[in-house]
Coordinates of C-alpha atoms and ligand atoms in Angstrom, one line a residue:
X1 CA -30.4 20.1 -9.3
X2 CA -27.9 22.2 -7.5
X3 CA -25.8 19.7 -5.6
X4 CA -23.8 22.4 -3.9
X5 CA -26.7 22.7 -1.5
X6 CA -27.0 18.9 -1.0
X7 CA -23.5 17.5 -0.8
X8 CA -21.4 18.4 2.3
X9 CA -18.5 20.8 1.7
X10 CA -15.9 18.2 2.7
X11 CA -17.2 15.7 0.1
X12 CA -17.2 18.4 -2.6
X13 CA -13.6 19.3 -1.7
X14 CA -12.3 15.7 -2.1
X15 CA -9.4 15.1 -4.5
X16 CA -9.5 11.9 -6.5
X17 CA -7.4 8.8 -6.2
X18 CA -4.4 9.1 -8.5
X19 CA -4.2 5.5 -9.8
X20 CA -1.5 4.0 -12.1
X21 CA -2.4 4.2 -15.7
X22 CA -4.1 1.0 -17.0
X23 CA -2.1 -0.7 -19.8
X24 CA -5.0 -0.4 -22.3
X25 CA -5.2 3.4 -21.7
X26 CA -1.5 3.9 -22.2
X27 CA -1.5 1.8 -25.4
X28 CA -4.3 3.9 -26.8
X29 CA -2.6 7.2 -25.9
X30 CA 0.9 6.2 -27.1
X31 CA -0.3 4.3 -30.2
X32 CA 2.2 1.6 -29.3
X33 CA 1.7 -2.1 -29.4
X34 CA 3.4 -3.3 -26.3
X35 CA 3.2 -1.9 -22.8
X36 CA 4.7 -2.9 -19.4
X37 CA 3.1 -1.5 -16.3
X38 CA 5.6 -0.6 -13.5
X39 CA 3.3 1.9 -11.9
X40 CA 1.2 0.2 -9.2
X41 CA 3.5 -2.1 -7.3
X42 CA 1.8 -5.2 -8.7
X43 CA 3.6 -8.6 -8.6
X44 CA 5.2 -9.0 -12.1
X45 CA 4.9 -12.8 -11.8
X46 CA 1.2 -12.7 -11.1
X47 CA -0.5 -14.9 -8.4
X48 CA 0.4 -18.4 -7.4
X49 CA -0.9 -21.0 -9.9
X50 CA -2.8 -22.5 -7.0
X51 CA -4.7 -19.3 -6.6
X52 CA -5.6 -19.4 -10.3
X53 CA -6.9 -22.9 -10.0
X54 CA -8.9 -22.1 -6.9
X55 CA -10.5 -19.1 -8.7
X56 CA -11.5 -21.3 -11.6
X57 CA -13.1 -23.7 -9.3
X58 CA -14.9 -20.9 -7.4
X59 CA -16.1 -19.4 -10.7
X60 CA -18.9 -21.9 -11.1
X61 CA -20.5 -20.8 -7.9
X62 CA -20.6 -17.1 -8.5
X63 CA -24.4 -17.2 -8.7
X64 CA -24.3 -17.6 -4.9
X65 CA -23.7 -14.7 -2.6
X66 CA -20.3 -15.1 -0.8
X67 CA -19.9 -15.9 2.9
X68 CA -20.3 -12.5 4.5
X69 CA -18.0 -13.3 7.4
X70 CA -15.3 -14.7 5.0
X71 CA -15.0 -17.5 7.6
X72 CA -12.5 -19.8 5.9
X73 CA -10.0 -17.2 5.2
X74 CA -10.5 -15.4 8.5
X75 CA -10.0 -18.6 10.4
X76 CA -6.8 -19.4 8.6
X77 CA -5.4 -15.9 9.0
X78 CA -6.2 -16.0 12.7
X79 CA -4.3 -19.3 13.1
X80 CA -1.4 -18.0 11.0
X81 CA -1.0 -14.9 13.2
X82 CA -1.9 -16.5 16.5
X83 CA -4.9 -14.3 17.3
X84 CA -8.6 -15.1 17.8
X85 CA -10.8 -14.9 14.6
X86 CA -12.7 -12.0 16.3
X87 CA -9.5 -9.9 16.0
X88 CA -9.4 -10.4 12.2
X89 CA -11.5 -8.6 9.6
X90 CA -11.2 -9.4 5.9
X91 CA -12.0 -6.5 3.5
X92 CA -12.1 -5.7 -0.2
X93 CA -8.4 -4.8 -0.3
X94 CA -6.9 -3.0 2.8
X95 CA -8.0 0.2 1.1
X96 CA -11.6 -0.7 2.2
X97 CA -10.4 -1.2 5.7
X98 CA -8.8 2.3 5.8
X99 CA -12.1 3.8 4.7
X100 CA -14.0 1.8 7.4
X101 CA -11.6 3.0 10.1
X102 CA -12.1 6.6 9.0
X103 CA -15.9 6.2 9.1
X104 CA -15.8 4.4 12.5
X105 CA -13.5 6.8 14.3
X106 CA -13.6 10.2 12.6
X107 CA -16.1 13.1 12.1
X108 CA -16.0 16.8 11.7
X109 CA -13.9 18.4 14.5
X110 CA -11.6 15.4 14.8
X111 CA -8.3 14.7 12.9
X112 CA -6.0 12.0 11.6
X113 CA -2.2 12.4 11.5
X114 CA 0.4 10.9 9.1
X115 CA 3.4 11.9 7.1
X116 CA 3.5 13.8 3.8
X117 CA 4.4 11.7 0.8
X118 CA 2.6 8.6 2.1
X119 CA -0.3 6.5 0.8
X120 CA -2.9 8.6 -1.0
X121 CA -5.8 6.7 0.5
X122 CA -5.1 8.2 4.0
X123 CA -6.3 11.8 3.1
X124 CA -9.3 10.2 1.3
X125 CA -10.3 8.1 4.3
X126 CA -9.9 11.1 6.6
X127 CA -11.5 13.9 4.5
X128 CA -14.4 11.8 3.4
X129 CA -15.6 12.0 7.0
X130 CA -15.3 15.7 7.3
X131 CA -12.3 15.3 9.7
X132 CA -9.0 17.3 9.3
X133 CA -6.0 15.6 7.6
X134 CA -2.6 16.4 9.1
X135 CA 0.5 15.4 7.2
X136 CA 3.8 16.3 8.9
X137 CA 7.1 16.8 6.9
X138 CA 9.4 13.9 6.3
X139 CA 13.0 13.4 7.5
X140 CA 15.4 11.9 4.9
X141 CA 12.4 10.7 2.7
X142 CA 11.1 8.7 5.7
X143 CA 8.4 9.0 8.4
X144 CA 9.5 11.4 11.1
X145 CA 7.8 9.7 14.1
X146 CA 8.6 12.5 16.5
X147 CA 6.9 15.0 14.2
X148 CA 3.9 12.7 14.0
X149 CA 3.7 12.5 17.8
X150 CA 4.0 16.3 18.0
X151 CA 1.0 16.8 15.7
X152 CA -1.3 14.6 17.8
X153 CA -3.8 16.5 20.0
X154 CA -7.0 15.8 22.0
X155 CA -9.0 15.6 18.7
X156 CA -6.7 13.1 17.0
X157 CA -8.3 9.7 16.6
X158 CA -6.2 8.0 13.9
X159 CA -2.5 7.8 13.0
X160 CA -1.6 6.2 9.7
X161 CA 1.9 4.7 9.6
X162 CA 2.9 3.0 6.3
X163 CA 5.8 0.7 7.0
X164 CA 7.5 0.4 4.5
X165 CA 6.2 3.7 3.2
X166 CA 4.6 4.1 -0.2
X167 CA 6.0 5.9 -2.3
X168 CA 9.4 6.3 -0.7
X169 CA 10.1 2.7 0.2
X170 CA 11.6 3.6 3.6
X171 CA 11.2 1.6 6.8
X172 CA 11.2 2.3 10.6
X173 CA 12.3 -0.6 12.8
X174 CA 10.6 -2.5 15.5
X175 CA 12.3 -0.5 18.3
X176 CA 11.2 2.8 16.8
X177 CA 7.6 1.5 16.6
X178 CA 7.8 0.4 20.3
X179 CA 9.1 3.8 21.4
X180 CA 6.3 5.5 19.3
X181 CA 3.5 3.4 20.8
X182 CA 4.8 4.1 24.3
X183 CA 4.2 7.8 23.8
X184 CA 1.0 7.8 21.8
X185 CA -2.1 8.9 23.9
X186 CA -4.7 6.2 24.6
X187 CA -7.4 7.9 22.6
X188 CA -5.5 7.4 19.3
X189 CA -5.8 4.3 17.2
X190 CA -2.5 3.6 15.4
X191 CA -2.8 1.9 12.0
X192 CA 0.3 0.0 11.1
X193 CA 0.0 -0.4 7.3
X194 CA 2.2 -3.3 6.4
X195 CA 1.2 -3.9 2.8
X196 CA 4.8 -4.6 1.8
X197 CA 5.8 -6.8 4.8
X198 CA 7.0 -9.8 2.8
X199 CA 9.6 -7.6 1.0
X200 CA 10.5 -5.6 4.1
X201 CA 11.1 -8.8 6.2
X202 CA 13.6 -10.0 3.6
X203 CA 15.5 -6.7 3.2
X204 CA 15.5 -6.1 6.9
X205 CA 16.9 -9.6 7.7
X206 CA 19.7 -9.0 5.2
X207 CA 20.6 -5.7 6.7
X208 CA 20.4 -7.0 10.3
X209 CA 17.4 -4.7 11.1
X210 CA 14.4 -5.9 13.1
X211 CA 11.5 -5.0 10.9
X212 CA 8.3 -5.4 12.9
X213 CA 6.6 -7.4 15.7
X214 CA 3.2 -5.9 15.1
X215 CA 1.3 -9.1 15.9
X216 CA 2.5 -8.8 19.6
X217 CA 0.6 -5.5 19.9
X218 CA -2.6 -7.1 18.5
X219 CA -2.3 -10.1 20.8
X220 CA -1.8 -7.7 23.7
X221 CA -5.0 -5.9 22.8
X222 CA -3.2 -2.6 22.1
X223 CA -5.1 0.2 20.3
X224 CA -3.4 -0.8 17.1
X225 CA -4.7 -2.1 13.7
X226 CA -2.2 -4.0 11.6
X227 CA -3.2 -3.9 7.9
X228 CA -2.1 -6.6 5.4
X229 CA -3.0 -7.2 1.8
X230 CA -2.9 -9.9 -0.9
X231 CA -2.4 -7.2 -3.6
X232 CA 1.4 -7.0 -3.5
X233 CA 3.7 -10.0 -2.8
X234 CA 0.7 -12.4 -3.4
X235 CA 0.0 -10.9 -6.8
X236 CA -3.8 -10.6 -6.3
X237 CA -4.4 -6.8 -6.7
X238 CA -7.2 -7.3 -9.2
X239 CA -9.4 -9.6 -7.1
X240 CA -9.4 -7.2 -4.1
X241 CA -8.7 -8.8 -0.8
X242 CA -6.9 -7.5 2.3
X243 CA -7.3 -7.7 6.0
X244 CA -6.7 -6.1 9.3
X245 CA -6.0 -7.3 12.8
X246 CA -6.8 -5.3 15.9
X247 CA -9.1 -4.9 18.9
X248 CA -12.2 -7.0 18.7
X249 CA -14.6 -4.2 19.6
X250 CA -13.2 -1.8 17.0
X251 CA -13.3 -4.5 14.3
X252 CA -16.9 -5.4 15.2
X253 CA -18.0 -1.8 14.4
X254 CA -15.9 -1.7 11.2
X255 CA -17.7 -4.9 10.2
X256 CA -21.1 -3.3 10.8
X257 CA -20.4 -0.5 8.3
X258 CA -18.6 -2.7 5.8
X259 CA -20.5 -3.0 2.5
X260 CA -22.2 -6.4 2.7
X261 CA -20.7 -9.1 0.5
X262 CA -17.8 -6.9 -0.6
X263 CA -15.3 -9.8 -0.5
X264 CA -16.2 -12.2 -3.3
X265 CA -16.0 -16.0 -3.0
X266 CA -13.4 -16.0 -5.7
X267 CA -11.3 -13.5 -3.8
X268 CA -11.6 -15.6 -0.7
X269 CA -10.7 -18.8 -2.6
X270 CA -7.7 -17.1 -4.2
X271 CA -6.4 -15.8 -0.9
X272 CA -6.8 -19.2 0.9
X273 CA -4.9 -21.0 -1.9
X274 CA -2.3 -18.3 -2.0
X275 CA -1.5 -18.8 1.7
X276 CA -0.7 -22.4 0.9
X277 CA 2.0 -21.4 -1.6
X278 CA 4.7 -19.8 0.5
X279 CA 7.2 -20.9 -2.1
X280 CA 5.7 -18.6 -4.8
X281 CA 5.9 -15.6 -2.5
X282 CA 9.5 -16.5 -1.5
X283 CA 10.6 -16.7 -5.2
X284 CA 8.9 -13.3 -5.9
X285 CA 10.6 -11.7 -2.9
X286 CA 14.0 -13.0 -3.9
X287 CA 13.6 -11.7 -7.5
X288 CA 12.5 -8.4 -6.0
X289 CA 15.7 -8.1 -4.0
X290 CA 17.8 -8.9 -7.0
X291 CA 15.8 -6.4 -9.1
X292 CA 16.2 -3.7 -6.5
X293 CA 19.9 -4.1 -6.4
X294 CA 20.1 -3.9 -10.2
X295 CA 17.8 -0.8 -10.5
X296 CA 19.5 1.1 -7.7
X297 CA 22.9 0.4 -9.2
X298 CA 21.7 1.4 -12.7
X299 CA 20.1 4.6 -11.4
X300 CA 23.2 5.6 -9.5
X301 CA 25.3 5.0 -12.6
X302 CA 23.0 7.5 -14.4
X303 CA 23.8 10.1 -11.7
X304 CA 20.6 9.8 -9.7
X305 CA 20.3 9.2 -6.0
X306 CA 17.5 6.7 -5.6
X307 CA 16.2 6.0 -2.1
X308 CA 17.2 2.6 -0.6
X309 CA 14.1 0.5 -0.8
X310 CA 12.5 -2.0 1.6
X311 CA 9.5 -2.7 -0.7
X312 CA 8.9 -3.7 -4.4
X313 CA 9.4 -0.2 -5.9
X314 CA 12.0 2.5 -6.1
X315 CA 11.6 6.2 -5.5
X316 CA 13.9 8.5 -7.3
X317 CA 14.1 12.2 -8.0
X318 CA 14.9 12.7 -11.7
X319 CA 15.4 16.4 -11.5
X320 CA 12.7 17.5 -13.9
X321 CA 9.0 17.4 -14.4
X322 CA 8.3 13.7 -13.9
X323 CA 4.9 13.9 -15.6
X324 CA 6.7 14.7 -18.8
X325 CA 9.2 11.9 -18.1
X326 CA 6.4 9.5 -17.6
X327 CA 4.8 10.5 -21.0
X328 CA 8.1 9.9 -22.7
X329 CA 8.5 6.5 -21.0
X330 CA 5.0 5.5 -22.1
X331 CA 6.1 6.3 -25.7
X332 CA 8.8 3.7 -25.0
X333 CA 6.3 1.2 -23.7
X334 CA 6.7 1.5 -20.0
X335 CA 4.2 3.0 -17.5
X336 CA 5.8 4.5 -14.3
X337 CA 4.3 6.7 -11.7
X338 CA 5.1 10.4 -11.6
X339 CA 4.7 11.7 -8.1
X340 CA 3.2 15.2 -8.4
X341 CA 0.0 14.1 -6.6
X342 CA 2.3 13.3 -3.7
X343 CA 3.8 16.8 -3.8
X344 CA 7.1 15.6 -5.4
X345 CA 6.8 16.9 -9.0
X346 CA 10.3 15.8 -10.0
X347 CA 10.2 12.3 -8.5
X348 CA 9.0 9.0 -9.9
X349 CA 8.2 5.6 -8.4
X350 CA 9.0 2.5 -10.4
X351 CA 7.8 -0.9 -9.5
X352 CA 10.5 -3.6 -9.5
X353 CA 9.7 -6.0 -12.4
X354 CA 11.0 -9.2 -13.8
X355 CA 14.7 -9.1 -14.8
X356 CA 13.7 -8.4 -18.4
X357 CA 11.3 -5.6 -17.4
X358 CA 14.0 -4.0 -15.3
X359 CA 16.5 -4.0 -18.2
X360 CA 13.9 -2.5 -20.5
X361 CA 13.1 0.2 -17.9
X362 CA 16.8 1.2 -17.6
X363 CA 17.3 1.2 -21.4
X364 CA 14.1 3.3 -21.9
X365 CA 15.0 5.8 -19.1
X366 CA 18.5 6.3 -20.5
X367 CA 17.0 7.0 -23.9
X368 CA 14.3 9.4 -22.8
X369 CA 16.7 11.3 -20.4
X370 CA 19.5 11.6 -23.0
X371 CA 17.0 12.9 -25.5
X372 CA 16.0 15.5 -23.0
X373 CA 19.6 16.5 -22.3
X374 CA 20.2 17.0 -26.1
X375 CA 17.1 19.2 -26.5
Ligands
PLP1 C1 -0.9 -1.1 -2.1 C2 -1.1 -0.6 -0.7 C3 -2.1 -1.0 0.1 C4 -3.1 -2.1 -0.3 O1 -4.1 -1.7 -1.1 P1 -5.2 -2.8 -1.4 O2 -6.5 -2.1 -1.3 O3 -5.1 -3.9 -0.4 O4 -5.0 -3.3 -2.8 C5 -2.2 -0.5 1.4 N1 -1.4 0.4 1.9 C6 -0.3 0.8 1.1 C7 0.6 1.8 1.7 C8 -0.2 0.4 -0.2 O5 0.8 0.8 -0.9

């Protein structure tokens, strides 16, 4: 069969998702015996013990299909954020929500706008629909909101704003978002991707910055979708659960095209239990801030200029082919993320780990970079 004739050109042209290397793969390739993953912004402390207990309890019922409307979790999220349940949609990770928004609003001839060096699901969610993907240059490793505005035209339907941004860790404040939304045309849906909000809130408060009041836009019925996830601060990346809040009518159509039963009962149980353990998230967020300070200081001592982070990872240009650096780090037992797929071939992103992991990372990086200098 010649699939060239059958598969649309825009599907054939799709690039893959550049995921962090799984621990087992890295162990096999390096021949080592121990491996730490600091490549995918996962929570190094794992989920709340309450979430683990809830998943165990839910496991006995996996012969039953889950609740398609994810009612219990959705109701709790609605109450938590002060919006009606119709303005909440739970998905299999917020990645699924991004794909749904693309399918609901885009088609060939239309376009979506974001920044370069942002989340790699944005081009996928756009191009999978045959729409054009526009990524404007950054300013100081951060979103340039004026440039994003300038790239919007009559055919723009979506704008993706990652705040904080992955992989650079930068943030734009509540006032900047307000000014942006005042100037965005009515036919454009703005996605405020707040996957790292728990970390950002903490850093911003310390620095006297107002992070975000995105729920006000949702409550006011603005053409905005706020995305949140249980994958990062809540430590549930593997069970796949995220959600979005936005206009009821738009969410209704996203729900229509959502793969039925894509949020499992175990995922729902884990998320509900996780919401009840704010203390766990608080401890993780505090550890993250201490780890960020340690890593930034260590990297600066090594002569690098890491970007100040508002999330649970650090972006740093190491001045040489970062894929090679990542391979040498794996030989030392640490997986990091080289950022060539983001168009930054000499930059890496490292997830902030436990205090021990951060120490091991710094020691390993010193070793592999010194070796390189000698060579
Ligand atoms: C990790 C991340 C997400 C969340 O992905 P899930 O599908 O919920 O695991 C969303 N947006 C950004 C920018 C991220 O970095």
